[in-house]
Amino acid sequence: MIFIHQPAVGAGATLLERRVIDLQDTVPEDTVWLDLIRPSREEELKVESFAGIEVPTREEMKDIEPSELLYVEDGARYMTGRVLSKVSDAEEPGLAGITFILRGNRLVTVRHEEPQAFRMYTQRAGRSMGNGGASAPSGESILAGLIEAVIDRAADVLQLQGERIDRLSGKIFEVQEDPSARNTALQDTLRALGRHGDLISKQRESLVSMERILLSLSATYRTNKAPRDLREDVRSTLRDLQSLEEHATFLSTKIQFLLDATLGLVNLEQNNIIKLFSVMAVVFMPPTLIASIYGMNFKSIPELDFAFGYPMALIMMVVAAVFPYFFFRWKKWL
């Protein structure tokens, strides 16, 4: 699917008009942004012929080598980043590769998923792209806006995860008297922390990929002496991104602390169970010894002819069991 974006003036502001085109349609010359979503080979050829570029395949977008993600070819700058997105029918969000191709005053994006950040930007761009039409949208400004939308979305995700982690932190250190409920709560907490940690890790990986793109753009704009406001926007966005990376690192550290605390509580629960079994074994050991002594089949046992031998043995076993129990309670081992 090919979406084209053209500048249009409405309500005293420059807007970015978005519409889809078919294979038989002609791409207007004033198109500043071509957005390819799950493109077929025919659609790729159409865009390649119009923009004078080579659209990377989905496999090429999955490379992790920097030289395969950031490069210049035939006057076009290729930049591939990863954005958190709902991938296919998976319950948890995943990382979707997105390639930004900047050639002249035109931007081409290639993606196989639909991240929330792109929807946020297109809705915002459809309302206003400038004041009074003074600044017409360009490929560079659209690219900066897309990256800013990705970072805004990342900030929302990290804020939401931080709130959820705070709620989990309170539950971890709650005092619960019911052992079964406590064990179930700890297991649920471990699973929740694992999910949050995985999501934050993916979000941080996305931020790192965006940082590489911004650093590359910053170096290019500085060399080519791009407009000052564009360079300032890139530097400001880069500072925001780096602060979000620090926040993501903080959240990861907090999750690791909570994981260690939860595992420590699980170990304490296991130790309590093992201690209970050990105490029970010690409590029943003296009665077992008495029963073993008087259960021997020797003829010359002195107490064999006692009239009250059986009650005496029972009393001795009860006393031998009760004494260790109260001794452990006195020592506060129970």
Short mmCIF file of C-alpha atoms in Angstrom, two decimals:
data_model
loop_
_atom_site.label_atom_id
_atom_site.label_comp_id
_atom_site.label_asym_id
_atom_site.label_seq_id
_atom_site.Cartn_x
_atom_site.Cartn_y
_atom_site.Cartn_z
CA MET A 1 0.00 0.00 0.00
CA ILE A 2 1.32 3.43 -0.96
CA PHE A 3 0.29 6.57 0.89
CA ILE A 4 1.39 9.91 -0.52
CA HIS A 5 1.52 13.18 1.38
CA GLN A 6 1.24 16.55 -0.31
CA PRO A 7 1.38 20.03 1.18
CA ALA A 8 -1.94 21.84 1.25
CA VAL A 9 -2.99 25.14 2.76
CA GLY A 10 -6.11 25.28 4.89
CA ALA A 11 -7.41 27.44 7.75
CA GLY A 12 -4.36 29.68 7.58
CA ALA A 13 -1.85 26.86 8.10
CA THR A 14 0.14 24.46 5.95
CA LEU A 15 -1.31 20.96 6.17
CA LEU A 16 -0.04 17.61 5.01
CA GLU A 17 -2.70 15.93 2.92
CA ARG A 18 -2.59 12.13 3.00
CA ARG A 19 -4.17 9.73 0.51
CA VAL A 20 -3.59 6.30 -0.94
CA ILE A 21 -2.77 5.71 -4.61
CA ASP A 22 -3.13 2.63 -6.81
CA LEU A 23 -0.57 1.15 -9.15
CA GLN A 24 -2.15 2.76 -12.20
CA ASP A 25 -2.17 6.22 -10.60
CA THR A 26 0.56 8.76 -11.24
CA VAL A 27 2.51 10.04 -8.26
CA PRO A 28 2.20 13.86 -8.09
CA GLU A 29 5.44 15.75 -8.37
CA ASP A 30 4.75 17.81 -5.26
CA THR A 31 4.67 14.69 -3.09
CA VAL A 32 7.03 15.19 -0.14
CA TRP A 33 6.44 11.89 1.67
CA LEU A 34 5.72 8.43 0.32
CA ASP A 35 4.74 5.96 3.01
CA LEU A 36 4.95 2.30 1.98
CA ILE A 37 3.07 -0.12 4.24
CA ARG A 38 3.61 -3.82 3.50
CA PRO A 39 4.40 -2.98 -0.14
CA SER A 40 4.17 -5.52 -2.93
CA ARG A 41 7.01 -5.83 -5.42
CA GLU A 42 5.02 -3.84 -8.01
CA GLU A 43 4.50 -1.02 -5.53
CA GLU A 44 8.19 -1.01 -4.68
CA LEU A 45 9.11 -0.73 -8.36
CA LYS A 46 6.68 2.15 -8.80
CA VAL A 47 8.22 4.11 -5.93
CA GLU A 48 11.75 3.26 -7.03
CA SER A 49 11.03 4.58 -10.51
CA PHE A 50 9.49 7.79 -9.18
CA ALA A 51 11.95 8.62 -6.40
CA GLY A 52 15.12 7.21 -7.95
CA ILE A 53 15.89 4.97 -4.99
CA GLU A 54 16.12 1.28 -4.17
CA VAL A 55 13.60 0.03 -1.63
CA PRO A 56 15.23 -2.39 0.87
CA THR A 57 13.68 -5.79 1.46
CA ARG A 58 12.22 -6.89 4.79
CA GLU A 59 15.21 -9.15 5.41
CA GLU A 60 17.64 -6.28 4.79
CA MET A 61 15.75 -4.16 7.33
CA LYS A 62 16.43 -6.80 10.01
CA ASP A 63 20.23 -6.44 9.81
CA ILE A 64 21.97 -5.20 12.92
CA GLU A 65 25.24 -4.02 11.37
CA PRO A 66 25.47 -0.20 11.45
CA SER A 67 26.80 -0.16 7.90
CA GLU A 68 23.62 -1.90 6.74
CA LEU A 69 21.34 0.45 8.68
CA LEU A 70 22.90 3.84 7.93
CA TYR A 71 24.40 4.46 4.50
CA VAL A 72 24.29 6.73 1.45
CA GLU A 73 23.67 5.36 -2.03
CA ASP A 74 23.16 7.28 -5.28
CA GLY A 75 22.53 10.52 -3.44
CA ALA A 76 19.90 9.02 -1.14
CA ARG A 77 20.39 8.58 2.60
CA TYR A 78 19.08 5.28 4.03
CA MET A 79 18.35 5.06 7.74
CA THR A 80 16.76 2.04 9.40
CA GLY A 81 15.48 2.09 12.95
CA ARG A 82 13.32 -0.09 15.17
CA VAL A 83 10.08 1.11 16.68
CA LEU A 84 7.92 -0.53 19.31
CA SER A 85 4.76 -1.76 17.65
CA LYS A 86 2.04 -4.39 17.86
CA VAL A 87 3.58 -7.07 15.65
CA SER A 88 1.01 -9.26 13.89
CA ASP A 89 -1.31 -10.98 16.39
CA ALA A 90 1.19 -11.14 19.26
CA GLU A 91 -0.14 -10.18 22.68
CA GLU A 92 2.99 -8.25 23.62
CA PRO A 93 4.42 -5.43 21.45
CA GLY A 94 7.53 -6.15 19.44
CA LEU A 95 10.12 -4.21 17.48
CA ALA A 96 9.26 -3.34 13.90
CA GLY A 97 11.93 -2.24 11.45
CA ILE A 98 11.32 1.05 9.62
CA THR A 99 13.51 2.45 6.86
CA PHE A 100 13.67 6.19 6.23
CA ILE A 101 14.99 7.15 2.79
CA LEU A 102 15.80 10.82 2.33
CA ARG A 103 16.52 12.03 -1.18
CA GLY A 104 16.52 15.73 -1.88
CA ASN A 105 13.34 17.26 -0.58
CA ARG A 106 11.43 13.98 -0.50
CA LEU A 107 11.08 11.30 2.19
CA VAL A 108 10.20 7.65 1.63
CA THR A 109 9.37 5.35 4.55
CA VAL A 110 9.15 1.59 4.30
CA ARG A 111 7.45 -0.39 7.03
CA HIS A 112 5.59 -3.65 7.50
CA GLU A 113 3.79 -2.74 10.72
CA GLU A 114 1.77 0.28 11.84
CA PRO A 115 3.31 1.81 14.99
CA GLN A 116 1.18 4.12 17.07
CA ALA A 117 3.77 6.89 16.62
CA PHE A 118 3.11 7.06 12.86
CA ARG A 119 -0.64 7.37 13.40
CA MET A 120 -0.04 10.12 15.95
CA TYR A 121 2.16 12.05 13.54
CA THR A 122 -0.12 11.75 10.50
CA GLN A 123 -3.10 12.94 12.55
CA ARG A 124 -1.11 15.88 13.86
CA ALA A 125 0.32 16.73 10.43
CA GLY A 126 -3.16 16.64 8.94
CA ARG A 127 -4.15 19.45 11.28
CA SER A 128 -1.18 21.81 11.06
CA MET A 129 2.40 21.87 9.76
CA GLY A 130 3.20 25.52 10.21
CA ASN A 131 1.79 28.97 10.80
CA GLY A 132 0.14 30.75 7.95
CA GLY A 133 1.83 28.58 5.37
CA ALA A 134 5.16 30.29 6.00
CA SER A 135 7.12 27.05 6.16
CA ALA A 136 6.21 24.36 3.64
CA PRO A 137 6.80 20.78 4.80
CA SER A 138 9.93 19.09 3.49
CA GLY A 139 11.28 15.58 3.69
CA GLU A 140 13.76 16.62 6.37
CA SER A 141 11.15 18.32 8.53
CA ILE A 142 8.79 15.34 8.18
CA LEU A 143 11.61 12.98 9.17
CA ALA A 144 12.35 15.09 12.24
CA GLY A 145 8.65 15.12 13.11
CA LEU A 146 8.36 11.34 12.76
CA ILE A 147 11.34 10.74 15.01
CA GLU A 148 9.93 13.21 17.53
CA ALA A 149 6.61 11.33 17.48
CA VAL A 150 8.46 8.05 18.07
CA ILE A 151 10.22 9.60 21.05
CA ASP A 152 6.96 11.05 22.41
CA ARG A 153 5.37 7.62 22.17
CA ALA A 154 8.40 6.09 23.91
CA ALA A 155 8.02 8.59 26.74
CA ASP A 156 4.36 7.59 27.17
CA VAL A 157 5.29 3.90 27.24
CA LEU A 158 8.07 4.40 29.78
CA GLN A 159 5.82 6.54 31.99
CA LEU A 160 3.11 3.88 31.92
CA GLN A 161 5.60 1.14 32.71
CA GLY A 162 7.02 3.20 35.57
CA GLU A 163 3.56 3.54 37.13
CA ARG A 164 2.93 -0.19 36.79
CA ILE A 165 6.29 -1.01 38.35
CA ASP A 166 5.51 1.29 41.30
CA ARG A 167 2.25 -0.57 41.90
CA LEU A 168 4.06 -3.92 41.72
CA SER A 169 6.66 -2.64 44.19
CA GLY A 170 3.93 -1.96 46.73
CA LYS A 171 2.45 -5.44 46.27
CA ILE A 172 5.81 -7.18 46.66
CA PHE A 173 6.41 -5.79 50.14
CA GLU A 174 2.84 -6.18 51.38
CA VAL A 175 2.42 -8.37 54.46
CA GLN A 176 0.15 -11.33 53.69
CA GLU A 177 -0.76 -13.89 56.32
CA ASP A 178 -2.12 -16.55 53.96
CA PRO A 179 0.87 -18.60 52.69
CA SER A 180 -0.91 -19.90 49.59
CA ALA A 181 -2.06 -16.40 48.59
CA ARG A 182 1.43 -15.09 49.25
CA ASN A 183 3.05 -17.72 47.02
CA THR A 184 0.54 -17.09 44.22
CA ALA A 185 1.13 -13.34 44.47
CA LEU A 186 4.91 -13.81 44.24
CA GLN A 187 4.58 -16.01 41.16
CA ASP A 188 2.30 -13.46 39.48
CA THR A 189 4.76 -10.71 40.39
CA LEU A 190 7.66 -12.57 38.82
CA ARG A 191 5.75 -13.00 35.57
CA ALA A 192 4.66 -9.34 35.55
CA LEU A 193 8.21 -8.12 36.19
CA GLY A 194 9.45 -10.30 33.35
CA ARG A 195 6.92 -8.78 30.96
CA HIS A 196 7.70 -5.21 32.03
CA GLY A 197 11.44 -5.83 31.82
CA ASP A 198 11.13 -7.25 28.31
CA LEU A 199 9.03 -4.30 27.14
CA ILE A 200 11.44 -1.74 28.61
CA SER A 201 14.37 -3.57 27.03
CA LYS A 202 12.67 -3.41 23.62
CA GLN A 203 11.85 0.26 24.11
CA ARG A 204 15.44 1.02 24.99
CA GLU A 205 16.65 -0.84 21.89
CA SER A 206 14.27 1.31 19.84
CA LEU A 207 15.65 4.48 21.43
CA VAL A 208 19.23 3.40 20.68
CA SER A 209 18.36 2.86 17.01
CA MET A 210 16.70 6.29 16.85
CA GLU A 211 19.75 7.82 18.52
CA ARG A 212 21.98 6.43 15.77
CA ILE A 213 19.73 8.03 13.16
CA LEU A 214 19.73 11.39 14.95
CA LEU A 215 23.52 11.37 15.38
CA SER A 216 23.90 10.63 11.68
CA LEU A 217 21.49 13.43 10.76
CA SER A 218 23.19 15.85 13.13
CA ALA A 219 26.59 15.19 11.54
CA THR A 220 25.13 15.53 8.03
CA TYR A 221 23.29 18.77 8.81
CA ARG A 222 26.39 20.24 10.41
CA THR A 223 28.50 19.37 7.37
CA ASN A 224 25.93 20.57 4.83
CA LYS A 225 25.06 23.67 6.88
CA ALA A 226 21.37 22.87 7.05
CA PRO A 227 18.93 25.53 8.32
CA ARG A 228 19.61 26.48 11.90
CA ASP A 229 16.10 25.73 13.14
CA LEU A 230 16.32 22.20 11.72
CA ARG A 231 19.67 21.61 13.41
CA GLU A 232 18.29 22.94 16.69
CA ASP A 233 15.28 20.61 16.42
CA VAL A 234 17.57 17.61 15.90
CA ARG A 235 19.77 18.57 18.85
CA SER A 236 16.74 19.13 21.09
CA THR A 237 15.21 15.81 20.05
CA LEU A 238 18.54 14.08 20.67
CA ARG A 239 18.70 15.50 24.20
CA ASP A 240 15.16 14.30 24.91
CA LEU A 241 16.02 10.87 23.58
CA GLN A 242 19.14 10.54 25.70
CA SER A 243 17.19 11.52 28.83
CA LEU A 244 14.63 8.81 27.99
CA GLU A 245 17.45 6.29 27.62
CA GLU A 246 18.63 7.18 31.11
CA HIS A 247 15.09 6.77 32.42
CA ALA A 248 14.78 3.39 30.70
CA THR A 249 18.07 2.34 32.31
CA PHE A 250 16.72 3.46 35.71
CA LEU A 251 13.55 1.41 35.20
CA SER A 252 15.59 -1.62 34.18
CA THR A 253 17.68 -1.26 37.35
CA LYS A 254 14.53 -0.96 39.44
CA ILE A 255 13.07 -4.08 37.84
CA GLN A 256 16.28 -5.96 38.60
CA PHE A 257 16.05 -4.84 42.24
CA LEU A 258 12.42 -5.97 42.46
CA LEU A 259 13.30 -9.28 40.82
CA ASP A 260 16.05 -9.85 43.39
CA ALA A 261 13.67 -8.89 46.20
CA THR A 262 10.94 -11.21 44.90
CA LEU A 263 13.35 -14.10 44.49
CA GLY A 264 14.62 -13.41 48.01
CA LEU A 265 11.07 -13.62 49.36
CA VAL A 266 10.52 -16.85 47.44
CA ASN A 267 13.70 -18.27 48.99
CA LEU A 268 12.49 -17.24 52.43
CA GLU A 269 9.21 -19.07 51.82
CA GLN A 270 11.11 -22.16 50.77
CA ASN A 271 13.38 -21.89 53.80
CA ASN A 272 10.35 -21.66 56.08
CA ILE A 273 8.92 -24.83 54.56
CA ILE A 274 12.23 -26.67 54.90
CA LYS A 275 12.55 -25.39 58.49
CA LEU A 276 9.07 -26.69 59.28
CA PHE A 277 9.95 -30.14 57.97
CA SER A 278 13.22 -30.11 59.93
CA VAL A 279 11.43 -29.15 63.16
CA MET A 280 8.80 -31.84 62.65
CA ALA A 281 11.53 -34.41 62.09
CA VAL A 282 13.27 -33.37 65.33
CA VAL A 283 9.97 -33.38 67.26
CA PHE A 284 9.13 -36.93 66.20
CA MET A 285 12.67 -38.28 66.54
CA PRO A 286 12.65 -38.89 70.38
CA PRO A 287 9.21 -40.63 70.35
CA THR A 288 10.45 -42.78 67.48
CA LEU A 289 13.53 -43.71 69.53
CA ILE A 290 11.39 -44.73 72.54
CA ALA A 291 9.02 -46.73 70.34
CA SER A 292 12.01 -48.45 68.71
CA ILE A 293 13.54 -49.41 72.07
CA TYR A 294 10.35 -50.96 73.41
CA GLY A 295 9.57 -52.56 70.09
CA MET A 296 12.63 -54.83 70.23
CA ASN A 297 11.98 -58.57 70.57
CA PHE A 298 14.44 -59.45 73.34
CA LYS A 299 13.30 -61.69 76.22
CA SER A 300 15.20 -59.85 78.95
CA ILE A 301 13.63 -56.42 78.64
CA PRO A 302 13.14 -55.23 82.28
CA GLU A 303 9.95 -53.26 81.61
CA LEU A 304 8.33 -56.15 79.69
CA ASP A 305 6.32 -57.33 82.70
CA PHE A 306 5.28 -53.87 83.95
CA ALA A 307 1.51 -53.60 84.40
CA PHE A 308 1.59 -49.97 83.29
CA GLY A 309 4.36 -50.36 80.70
CA TYR A 310 2.18 -49.39 77.72
CA PRO A 311 0.77 -46.17 79.27
CA MET A 312 4.27 -45.33 80.53
CA ALA A 313 5.71 -45.65 77.00
CA LEU A 314 2.94 -43.47 75.56
CA ILE A 315 3.52 -40.78 78.20
CA MET A 316 7.26 -40.86 77.56
CA MET A 317 6.68 -40.44 73.81
CA VAL A 318 4.32 -37.50 74.32
CA VAL A 319 6.75 -35.78 76.69
CA ALA A 320 9.64 -36.43 74.29
CA ALA A 321 7.64 -34.81 71.47
CA VAL A 322 6.30 -31.83 73.43
CA PHE A 323 9.61 -30.84 75.04
CA PRO A 324 11.46 -30.12 71.73
CA TYR A 325 8.43 -28.17 70.44
CA PHE A 326 8.40 -25.80 73.41
CA PHE A 327 12.16 -25.58 73.34
CA PHE A 328 12.01 -24.35 69.71
CA ARG A 329 9.29 -21.87 70.62
CA TRP A 330 11.41 -20.59 73.50
CA LYS A 331 14.34 -20.14 71.12
CA LYS A 332 11.94 -18.43 68.64
CA TRP A 333 12.88 -20.84 65.91
CA LEU A 334 9.17 -21.33 65.16
#
